């Protein structure tokens, strides 16, 4: 219970610190949210969404799950994207993976992980789609890092398949970004995903709007 007790102490101090800088801080926060970014990241405890971007409450709409996946039939992530894009009108959707991702690593190994199997299957599918490139990398760590990056790319592609996203790109200039966080250095790496060219490429099959 030590930690739980400490958390409530921390919260009191946090409130006091915020009010010291701006006495209207919580009045403004209480009025509503207008975040410019939807961040989809991993649940990993080391990859904190706002903190690694130097942002705070009100700045980022956040969704996190194991290995930052955007699964077609996952009502949770699909609802988050829909709400962020259609109702909050975010300007950017970000998928942020991270090196050292346990979910990605698990998907590279042959092990029966029970209820996690169907979730990790989605990452195995990414591996299969990029099998030739991944097989050509002999160093296990480099292969693992590359799968983390390719997984981000594939989840960005999944986002581009959505009607709400296709419409917002066309009408509101929404952008889709792919990043990787390096837990060893704290550095955020932009994969410079060319979402417009990916969209153009998949339109023949996935054009909805
Ligand atoms: Co992870």
Coordinates of N, CA and C and ligand atoms in Angstrom, one line a residue:
X1 N 0.8 -1.2 0.0 CA 0.0 0.0 0.0 C 0.9 1.3 0.0
X2 N 2.1 1.0 0.3 CA 3.1 2.2 0.3 C 3.0 3.1 -0.9
X3 N 3.0 2.4 -2.1 CA 3.0 3.2 -3.4 C 1.7 3.9 -3.5
X4 N 0.6 3.2 -3.2 CA -0.7 3.8 -3.4 C -0.9 5.1 -2.5
X5 N -0.4 5.0 -1.3 CA -0.4 6.1 -0.4 C 0.5 7.3 -1.0
X6 N 1.6 6.9 -1.5 CA 2.5 7.9 -2.0 C 1.9 8.6 -3.2
X7 N 1.2 7.9 -4.0 CA 0.5 8.5 -5.2 C -0.4 9.6 -4.9
X8 N -1.2 9.4 -3.8 CA -2.1 10.5 -3.4 C -1.4 11.7 -2.8
X9 N -0.3 11.4 -2.2 CA 0.6 12.5 -1.7 C 1.1 13.3 -2.9
X10 N 1.6 12.5 -3.9 CA 2.2 13.1 -5.1 C 1.1 14.0 -5.8
X11 N -0.1 13.5 -5.8 CA -1.2 14.2 -6.5 C -1.4 15.6 -5.8
X12 N -1.4 15.6 -4.5 CA -1.6 16.9 -3.8 C -0.4 17.9 -4.1
X13 N 0.8 17.4 -4.2 CA 1.9 18.2 -4.5 C 1.8 18.7 -6.0
X14 N 1.4 17.8 -6.8 CA 1.2 18.2 -8.3 C 0.2 19.3 -8.4
X15 N -0.9 19.2 -7.7 CA -1.9 20.3 -7.8 C -1.3 21.6 -7.3
X16 N -0.6 21.6 -6.2 CA 0.0 22.8 -5.7 C 1.0 23.4 -6.6
X17 N 1.8 22.5 -7.2 CA 2.8 23.0 -8.2 C 2.2 23.7 -9.4
X18 N 1.1 23.0 -9.9 CA 0.4 23.6 -11.1 C -0.2 25.0 -10.8
X19 N -0.8 25.0 -9.6 CA -1.5 26.3 -9.2 C -0.5 27.4 -8.9
X20 N 0.7 27.0 -8.5 CA 1.7 28.0 -8.2 C 2.1 28.7 -9.5
X21 N 2.2 28.0 -10.6 CA 2.5 28.6 -11.9 C 1.3 29.3 -12.6
X22 N 0.1 28.7 -12.4 CA -1.0 29.3 -13.0 C -2.3 29.0 -12.2
X23 N -2.8 30.0 -11.5 CA -3.9 29.7 -10.6 C -5.2 29.3 -11.3
X24 N -5.2 29.5 -12.6 CA -6.4 29.1 -13.4 C -6.3 27.8 -14.1
X25 N -5.1 27.1 -13.8 CA -4.8 25.9 -14.6 C -6.0 24.9 -14.6
X26 N -6.6 24.6 -13.5 CA -7.6 23.5 -13.5 C -9.0 24.1 -14.0
X27 N -9.2 25.4 -13.9 CA -10.4 26.0 -14.5 C -10.3 25.8 -16.0
X28 N -9.2 26.1 -16.6 CA -9.0 25.9 -18.0 C -9.2 24.4 -18.4
X29 N -8.5 23.6 -17.7 CA -8.6 22.1 -18.0 C -10.0 21.6 -17.9
X30 N -10.8 22.1 -17.0 CA -12.2 21.7 -16.8 C -13.1 22.1 -17.9
X31 N -12.7 23.1 -18.7 CA -13.6 23.6 -19.7 C -13.7 22.7 -20.9
X32 N -12.8 21.8 -21.1 CA -12.9 20.8 -22.2 C -11.5 20.6 -22.8
X33 N -11.5 19.7 -23.8 CA -10.2 19.3 -24.4 C -10.2 19.6 -25.9
X34 N -9.1 20.0 -26.4 CA -8.9 20.3 -27.8 C -7.5 19.8 -28.3
X35 N -7.2 18.5 -28.1 CA -5.9 18.0 -28.4 C -5.7 18.0 -30.0
X36 N -4.4 18.3 -30.3 CA -4.1 18.3 -31.8 C -3.6 16.9 -32.2
X37 N -3.3 16.0 -31.3 CA -2.7 14.8 -31.6 C -3.4 13.6 -31.0
X38 N -3.6 12.5 -31.8 CA -4.0 11.2 -31.3 C -2.7 10.4 -31.3
X39 N -2.4 9.9 -30.1 CA -1.2 9.1 -29.9 C -1.6 7.6 -29.7
X40 N -1.1 6.7 -30.5 CA -1.4 5.3 -30.3 C 0.0 4.6 -30.0
X41 N 0.1 4.2 -28.7 CA 1.4 3.6 -28.3 C 1.3 2.3 -27.6
X42 N 2.4 1.8 -27.1 CA 2.4 0.5 -26.4 C 2.1 0.7 -24.9
X43 N 1.5 -0.3 -24.3 CA 1.2 -0.2 -22.9 C 2.5 -0.3 -22.0
X44 N 3.6 -0.6 -22.6 CA 4.9 -0.7 -21.9 C 5.1 0.5 -20.9
X45 N 5.4 0.2 -19.6 CA 5.4 1.2 -18.6 C 6.6 2.2 -18.8
X46 N 7.5 1.9 -19.7 CA 8.7 2.8 -19.9 C 8.4 3.8 -21.0
X47 N 7.3 3.6 -21.7 CA 7.0 4.5 -22.9 C 5.8 5.3 -22.5
X48 N 6.0 6.4 -21.7 CA 4.9 7.3 -21.3 C 4.6 8.2 -22.4
X49 N 3.3 8.4 -22.7 CA 2.9 9.1 -23.9 C 3.3 10.6 -23.8
X50 N 2.7 11.4 -22.9 CA 2.9 12.8 -22.9 C 4.3 13.2 -22.5
X51 N 4.9 12.5 -21.5 CA 6.1 12.9 -20.9 C 7.3 12.9 -22.0
X52 N 7.3 11.8 -22.8 CA 8.4 11.7 -23.7 C 8.3 12.8 -24.8
X53 N 7.1 13.4 -25.0 CA 7.0 14.4 -26.0 C 7.0 15.8 -25.4
X54 N 7.2 15.9 -24.1 CA 7.3 17.2 -23.4 C 5.9 17.9 -23.4
X55 N 4.8 17.1 -23.4 CA 3.5 17.7 -23.4 C 2.8 17.3 -22.1
X56 N 1.6 17.8 -21.9 CA 0.9 17.6 -20.7 C -0.6 17.4 -20.8
X57 N -1.3 17.4 -19.7 CA -2.8 17.2 -19.8 C -3.4 18.2 -20.8
X58 N -4.4 17.6 -21.6 CA -5.1 18.4 -22.6 C -4.4 18.4 -24.0
X59 N -3.2 18.0 -24.0 CA -2.4 18.1 -25.3 C -2.6 16.8 -26.2
X60 N -2.8 15.7 -25.6 CA -2.8 14.4 -26.4 C -3.9 13.5 -26.1
X61 N -4.6 13.0 -27.1 CA -5.6 12.0 -27.0 C -4.9 10.7 -27.1
X62 N -5.0 9.8 -26.1 CA -4.1 8.6 -26.0 C -4.8 7.3 -26.1
X63 N -4.3 6.4 -26.8 CA -4.7 5.0 -26.8 C -3.4 4.1 -26.7
X64 N -3.4 3.2 -25.7 CA -2.3 2.3 -25.6 C -2.8 0.9 -25.5
X65 N -2.0 0.0 -26.2 CA -2.3 -1.5 -26.0 C -1.0 -2.2 -26.2
X66 N -1.0 -3.5 -26.1 CA 0.2 -4.3 -26.3 C 0.7 -4.2 -27.7
X67 N 1.9 -3.6 -27.9 CA 2.6 -3.5 -29.2 C 1.9 -2.5 -30.2
X68 N 1.2 -1.5 -29.6 CA 0.6 -0.4 -30.4 C 0.0 -0.8 -31.7
X69 N -1.0 -1.7 -31.6 CA -1.7 -2.3 -32.7 C -3.0 -1.6 -33.1
X70 N -3.2 -1.5 -34.4 CA -4.5 -1.0 -34.9 C -5.2 -2.1 -35.6
X71 N -6.0 -2.9 -34.8 CA -6.6 -4.1 -35.3 C -8.0 -3.7 -35.8
X72 N -8.3 -4.2 -37.0 CA -9.5 -4.0 -37.7 C -10.8 -4.2 -36.9
X73 N -10.8 -5.3 -36.1 CA -12.0 -5.7 -35.4 C -12.0 -5.3 -33.9
X74 N -11.0 -4.5 -33.5 CA -10.8 -4.0 -32.2 C -11.7 -2.8 -32.0
X75 N -12.9 -2.9 -31.4 CA -13.8 -1.8 -31.2 C -13.2 -0.7 -30.4
X76 N -12.3 -1.1 -29.5 CA -11.7 -0.1 -28.6 C -10.8 0.9 -29.5
X77 N -9.8 0.4 -30.2 CA -9.0 1.3 -30.9 C -9.8 2.0 -32.1
X78 N -10.7 1.3 -32.7 CA -11.5 1.9 -33.8 C -12.4 3.0 -33.2
X79 N -12.9 2.9 -32.0 CA -13.7 4.0 -31.4 C -12.8 5.2 -31.1
X80 N -11.7 4.9 -30.6 CA -10.7 6.0 -30.2 C -10.4 6.8 -31.5
X81 N -10.0 6.1 -32.5 CA -9.6 6.8 -33.8 C -10.8 7.6 -34.3
X82 N -12.0 7.0 -34.3 CA -13.2 7.6 -34.9 C -13.5 8.9 -34.1
X83 N -13.5 8.8 -32.8 CA -13.8 9.9 -31.9 C -12.8 11.1 -32.1
X84 N -11.5 10.7 -32.1 CA -10.4 11.7 -32.2 C -10.5 12.4 -33.6
X85 N -10.7 11.7 -34.7 CA -10.7 12.2 -36.0 C -12.0 13.0 -36.3
X86 N -13.1 12.3 -36.1 CA -14.4 13.0 -36.5 C -14.9 14.0 -35.5
X87 N -14.7 13.8 -34.2 CA -15.3 14.7 -33.2 C -14.3 15.7 -32.6
X88 N -13.1 15.2 -32.2 CA -12.1 16.1 -31.6 C -11.4 16.9 -32.7
X89 N -11.4 16.3 -33.9 CA -10.7 17.0 -35.1 C -9.2 17.1 -34.9
X90 N -8.6 16.0 -34.4 CA -7.1 16.1 -34.3 C -6.5 16.3 -35.6
X91 N -5.3 16.9 -35.6 CA -4.6 17.2 -36.9 C -3.6 16.1 -37.2
X92 N -3.2 15.4 -36.3 CA -2.2 14.3 -36.5 C -2.6 13.0 -35.8
X93 N -2.4 11.9 -36.5 CA -2.6 10.6 -35.8 C -1.2 10.0 -35.8
X94 N -0.7 9.6 -34.6 CA 0.7 9.1 -34.4 C 0.6 7.6 -34.0
X95 N 1.4 6.8 -34.6 CA 1.6 5.4 -34.0 C 3.0 5.4 -33.6
X96 N 3.2 5.2 -32.3 CA 4.6 5.2 -31.7 C 4.9 3.8 -31.2
X97 N 5.8 3.1 -31.8 CA 6.3 1.8 -31.3 C 7.6 2.1 -30.5
X98 N 8.2 1.0 -30.0 CA 9.4 1.2 -29.2 C 10.3 0.0 -29.4
X99 N 11.6 0.3 -29.4 CA 12.6 -0.8 -29.4 C 12.5 -1.5 -28.1
X100 N 12.8 -2.8 -28.1 CA 12.7 -3.6 -26.9 C 11.2 -3.9 -26.5
X101 N 10.3 -3.9 -27.5 CA 8.9 -4.2 -27.2 C 8.7 -5.7 -27.0
X102 N 8.2 -6.0 -25.8 CA 7.9 -7.4 -25.4 C 6.9 -8.1 -26.3
X103 N 5.9 -7.3 -26.7 CA 4.9 -7.9 -27.6 C 5.4 -8.3 -28.9
X104 N 6.3 -7.5 -29.5 CA 6.9 -7.8 -30.8 C 7.9 -9.0 -30.6
X105 N 8.6 -9.0 -29.5 CA 9.5 -10.1 -29.3 C 8.8 -11.4 -29.1
X106 N 7.7 -11.4 -28.4 CA 6.9 -12.6 -28.2 C 6.4 -13.2 -29.5
X107 N 6.1 -12.3 -30.4 CA 5.5 -12.7 -31.7 C 6.6 -13.3 -32.6
X108 N 7.9 -13.1 -32.3 CA 9.0 -13.7 -33.0 C 9.4 -15.0 -32.6
X109 N 8.8 -15.5 -31.5 CA 9.1 -16.8 -30.9 C 8.0 -17.8 -31.0
X110 N 8.3 -19.1 -31.1 CA 7.2 -20.0 -31.1 C 6.9 -20.5 -29.7
X111 N 5.9 -19.8 -29.2 CA 5.4 -20.2 -27.8 C 3.9 -20.0 -27.7
X112 N 3.3 -20.9 -27.0 CA 1.8 -20.7 -26.8 C 1.6 -19.8 -25.7
X113 N 1.1 -18.6 -25.9 CA 0.9 -17.7 -24.9 C -0.6 -17.5 -24.5
X114 N -1.4 -18.5 -24.8 CA -2.8 -18.5 -24.4 C -3.6 -17.4 -25.0
X115 N -4.3 -16.6 -24.2 CA -5.2 -15.6 -24.7 C -4.5 -14.5 -25.5
X116 N -3.1 -14.4 -25.3 CA -2.3 -13.5 -26.1 C -2.1 -13.9 -27.5
X117 N -2.4 -15.2 -27.8 CA -2.1 -15.7 -29.2 C -2.8 -14.9 -30.3
X118 N -4.1 -14.7 -30.2 CA -4.8 -14.0 -31.3 C -4.3 -12.5 -31.5
X119 N -3.9 -11.9 -30.4 CA -3.4 -10.5 -30.4 C -2.0 -10.5 -31.1
X120 N -1.1 -11.4 -30.7 CA 0.2 -11.5 -31.2 C 0.2 -12.0 -32.7
X121 N -0.9 -12.7 -33.0 CA -1.0 -13.2 -34.4 C -0.9 -12.0 -35.4
X122 N -1.5 -10.9 -35.0 CA -1.4 -9.7 -35.9 C 0.0 -9.2 -36.1
X123 N 0.9 -9.4 -35.2 CA 2.3 -9.1 -35.4 C 3.0 -10.1 -36.2
X124 N 2.6 -11.4 -36.0 CA 3.2 -12.4 -36.9 C 2.8 -12.2 -38.4
X125 N 1.6 -11.6 -38.6 CA 1.1 -11.3 -39.9 C 2.0 -10.2 -40.5
X126 N 2.4 -9.3 -39.7 CA 3.4 -8.2 -40.2 C 4.7 -8.9 -40.6
X127 N 5.1 -9.8 -39.8 CA 6.4 -10.5 -40.1 C 6.3 -11.2 -41.4
X128 N 5.2 -11.9 -41.6 CA 5.0 -12.7 -42.9 C 5.0 -11.7 -44.1
X129 N 4.3 -10.6 -43.9 CA 4.3 -9.6 -45.0 C 5.6 -9.1 -45.4
X130 N 6.6 -9.1 -44.5 CA 7.9 -8.5 -44.7 C 9.0 -9.6 -44.5
X131 N 8.6 -10.8 -44.7 CA 9.5 -12.0 -44.4 C 10.8 -11.9 -45.1
X132 N 10.8 -11.5 -46.4 CA 12.0 -11.5 -47.2 C 13.0 -10.5 -46.6
X133 N 12.6 -9.3 -46.3 CA 13.5 -8.3 -45.7 C 14.0 -8.8 -44.3
X134 N 13.1 -9.3 -43.5 CA 13.5 -9.7 -42.2 C 14.4 -10.9 -42.2
X135 N 14.2 -11.8 -43.1 CA 15.1 -13.0 -43.2 C 16.5 -12.6 -43.6
X136 N 16.6 -11.5 -44.3 CA 17.9 -11.1 -44.8 C 18.8 -10.4 -43.7
X137 N 18.1 -10.2 -42.5 CA 18.9 -9.6 -41.4 C 19.3 -10.7 -40.5
X138 N 20.6 -10.9 -40.4 CA 21.1 -12.1 -39.6 C 21.2 -11.7 -38.1
X139 N 21.5 -10.5 -37.8 CA 21.6 -10.1 -36.4 C 20.2 -10.0 -35.7
X140 N 20.1 -10.8 -34.7 CA 18.7 -10.9 -34.1 C 18.2 -9.6 -33.5
X141 N 19.1 -8.8 -32.9 CA 18.6 -7.5 -32.3 C 18.2 -6.6 -33.5
X142 N 19.0 -6.5 -34.5 CA 18.6 -5.7 -35.7 C 17.3 -6.1 -36.3
X143 N 17.1 -7.4 -36.4 CA 15.9 -8.0 -37.0 C 14.7 -7.6 -36.1
X144 N 14.9 -7.7 -34.8 CA 13.8 -7.3 -33.9 C 13.5 -5.8 -34.0
X145 N 14.6 -5.0 -34.0 CA 14.3 -3.5 -34.2 C 13.6 -3.2 -35.5
X146 N 14.0 -3.9 -36.5 CA 13.3 -3.7 -37.8 C 11.8 -4.1 -37.8
X147 N 11.6 -5.2 -37.1 CA 10.2 -5.6 -37.0 C 9.3 -4.6 -36.2
X148 N 9.9 -4.0 -35.2 CA 9.3 -2.9 -34.5 C 8.9 -1.8 -35.5
X149 N 9.9 -1.4 -36.3 CA 9.6 -0.3 -37.3 C 8.5 -0.7 -38.3
X150 N 8.7 -2.0 -38.8 CA 7.7 -2.4 -39.9 C 6.3 -2.5 -39.3
X151 N 6.2 -2.9 -38.0 CA 5.0 -3.0 -37.3 C 4.3 -1.6 -37.2
X152 N 5.1 -0.6 -36.9 CA 4.6 0.8 -36.9 C 4.0 1.2 -38.3
X153 N 4.8 0.9 -39.3 CA 4.4 1.1 -40.7 C 3.1 0.5 -41.0
X154 N 3.0 -0.8 -40.6 CA 1.7 -1.5 -41.0 C 0.5 -1.0 -40.2
X155 N 0.7 -0.6 -38.9 CA -0.4 0.0 -38.2 C -0.8 1.4 -38.7
X156 N 0.2 2.1 -39.2 CA -0.1 3.4 -39.9 C -1.0 3.1 -41.2
X157 N -0.6 2.0 -41.9 CA -1.3 1.6 -43.1 C -2.8 1.2 -42.7
X158 N -2.9 0.5 -41.6 CA -4.3 0.1 -41.1 C -5.1 1.4 -40.9
X159 N -4.5 2.4 -40.3 CA -5.2 3.7 -40.0 C -5.7 4.3 -41.3
X160 N -4.8 4.2 -42.4 CA -5.2 4.8 -43.7 C -6.3 4.1 -44.4
X161 N -6.7 2.9 -43.9 CA -7.8 2.1 -44.5 C -9.1 2.6 -44.0
X162 N -9.2 3.5 -43.0 CA -10.4 3.9 -42.4 C -11.1 5.1 -43.1
X163 N -12.4 5.0 -43.2 CA -13.2 6.0 -43.9 C -12.9 7.4 -43.3
X164 N -13.0 7.4 -41.9 CA -12.9 8.7 -41.2 C -11.5 9.4 -41.5
X165 N -10.5 8.5 -41.6 CA -9.2 9.0 -41.8 C -9.0 9.5 -43.3
X166 N -9.5 8.7 -44.2 CA -9.4 9.1 -45.6 C -10.1 10.4 -45.9
X167 N -11.2 10.6 -45.2 CA -12.0 11.8 -45.4 C -11.3 13.0 -44.8
X168 N -10.7 12.8 -43.6 CA -10.0 13.9 -42.9 C -8.7 14.3 -43.6
X169 N -8.1 13.4 -44.2 CA -6.9 13.7 -45.0 C -7.3 14.6 -46.2
X170 N -8.3 14.2 -46.8 CA -8.8 14.9 -48.0 C -9.3 16.3 -47.7
X171 N -10.1 16.4 -46.6 CA -10.8 17.6 -46.3 C -10.2 18.5 -45.3
X172 N -9.4 17.9 -44.4 CA -8.9 18.7 -43.3 C -7.3 18.7 -43.2
X173 N -6.7 18.0 -44.1 CA -5.2 18.0 -44.0 C -4.7 17.2 -42.9
X174 N -5.4 16.2 -42.4 CA -4.9 15.3 -41.3 C -3.6 14.6 -41.8
X175 N -2.7 14.4 -40.9 CA -1.5 13.7 -41.2 C -1.4 12.4 -40.4
X176 N -0.7 11.4 -40.9 CA -0.4 10.1 -40.1 C 1.1 10.0 -40.0
X177 N 1.5 9.8 -38.7 CA 2.9 9.8 -38.4 C 3.3 8.4 -37.8
X178 N 4.5 8.0 -38.2 CA 5.0 6.7 -37.5 C 6.4 7.0 -36.8
X179 N 6.4 6.7 -35.5 CA 7.6 7.0 -34.7 C 8.0 5.7 -34.0
X180 N 9.3 5.7 -33.5 CA 9.7 4.7 -32.6 C 10.5 5.3 -31.5
X181 N 10.2 4.9 -30.3 CA 10.9 5.4 -29.1 C 11.9 4.4 -28.7
X182 N 13.1 4.9 -28.4 CA 14.2 4.1 -28.0 C 14.4 4.1 -26.5
X183 N 14.0 3.0 -25.9 CA 14.0 2.9 -24.4 C 15.4 3.0 -23.9
X184 N 16.4 2.7 -24.7 CA 17.8 2.7 -24.2 C 18.4 4.1 -24.2
X185 N 17.9 5.0 -25.0 CA 18.4 6.4 -25.0 C 17.4 7.5 -24.7
X186 N 16.2 7.1 -24.8 CA 15.1 8.1 -24.6 C 14.8 8.9 -25.8
X187 N 15.4 8.5 -26.9 CA 15.3 9.3 -28.2 C 14.0 8.9 -29.0
X188 N 13.3 9.9 -29.5 CA 12.2 9.6 -30.3 C 12.6 9.7 -31.8
X189 N 12.3 8.6 -32.5 CA 12.8 8.6 -33.9 C 11.6 8.7 -34.9
X190 N 11.7 9.6 -35.8 CA 10.6 9.8 -36.8 C 10.9 8.9 -38.0
X191 N 10.0 7.9 -38.3 CA 10.3 7.0 -39.4 C 10.0 7.7 -40.8
X192 N 9.6 8.9 -40.7 CA 9.3 9.7 -42.0 C 8.4 8.9 -42.9
X193 N 7.3 8.3 -42.4 CA 6.4 7.6 -43.2 C 5.7 8.5 -44.2
X194 N 5.8 8.2 -45.5 CA 5.1 9.0 -46.5 C 3.6 8.5 -46.6
X195 N 2.8 9.0 -45.7 CA 1.4 8.4 -45.6 C 0.6 8.7 -46.9
X196 N 0.9 9.8 -47.6 CA 0.2 10.1 -48.8 C 0.5 9.1 -49.9
X197 N 1.8 8.7 -50.0 CA 2.1 7.7 -51.0 C 1.6 6.3 -50.7
X198 N 1.6 6.0 -49.3 CA 1.0 4.7 -48.9 C -0.5 4.7 -49.3
X199 N -1.1 5.8 -49.0 CA -2.6 5.9 -49.2 C -2.9 5.7 -50.7
X200 N -2.1 6.4 -51.5 CA -2.2 6.3 -53.0 C -2.1 4.9 -53.5
X201 N -1.1 4.2 -52.9 CA -0.8 2.8 -53.2 C -1.9 1.8 -52.9
X202 N -2.6 2.1 -51.7 CA -3.6 1.1 -51.3 C -5.0 1.4 -51.7
X203 N -5.1 2.6 -52.4 CA -6.5 3.1 -52.7 C -7.2 2.2 -53.6
X204 N -6.5 1.5 -54.5 CA -7.2 0.6 -55.5 C -8.0 -0.4 -54.7
X205 N -7.5 -0.8 -53.5 CA -8.3 -1.8 -52.7 C -9.1 -1.2 -51.6
X206 N -8.5 -0.2 -50.9 CA -9.1 0.2 -49.7 C -9.8 1.6 -49.8
X207 N -10.0 2.1 -51.0 CA -10.7 3.4 -51.1 C -12.1 3.3 -50.6
X208 N -12.5 4.1 -49.6 CA -13.8 4.0 -49.1 C -14.6 5.3 -49.3
X209 N -13.9 6.5 -49.2 CA -14.6 7.7 -49.4 C -14.2 8.4 -50.7
Ligands
LIG1 CO1 5.9 -2.7 -26.2

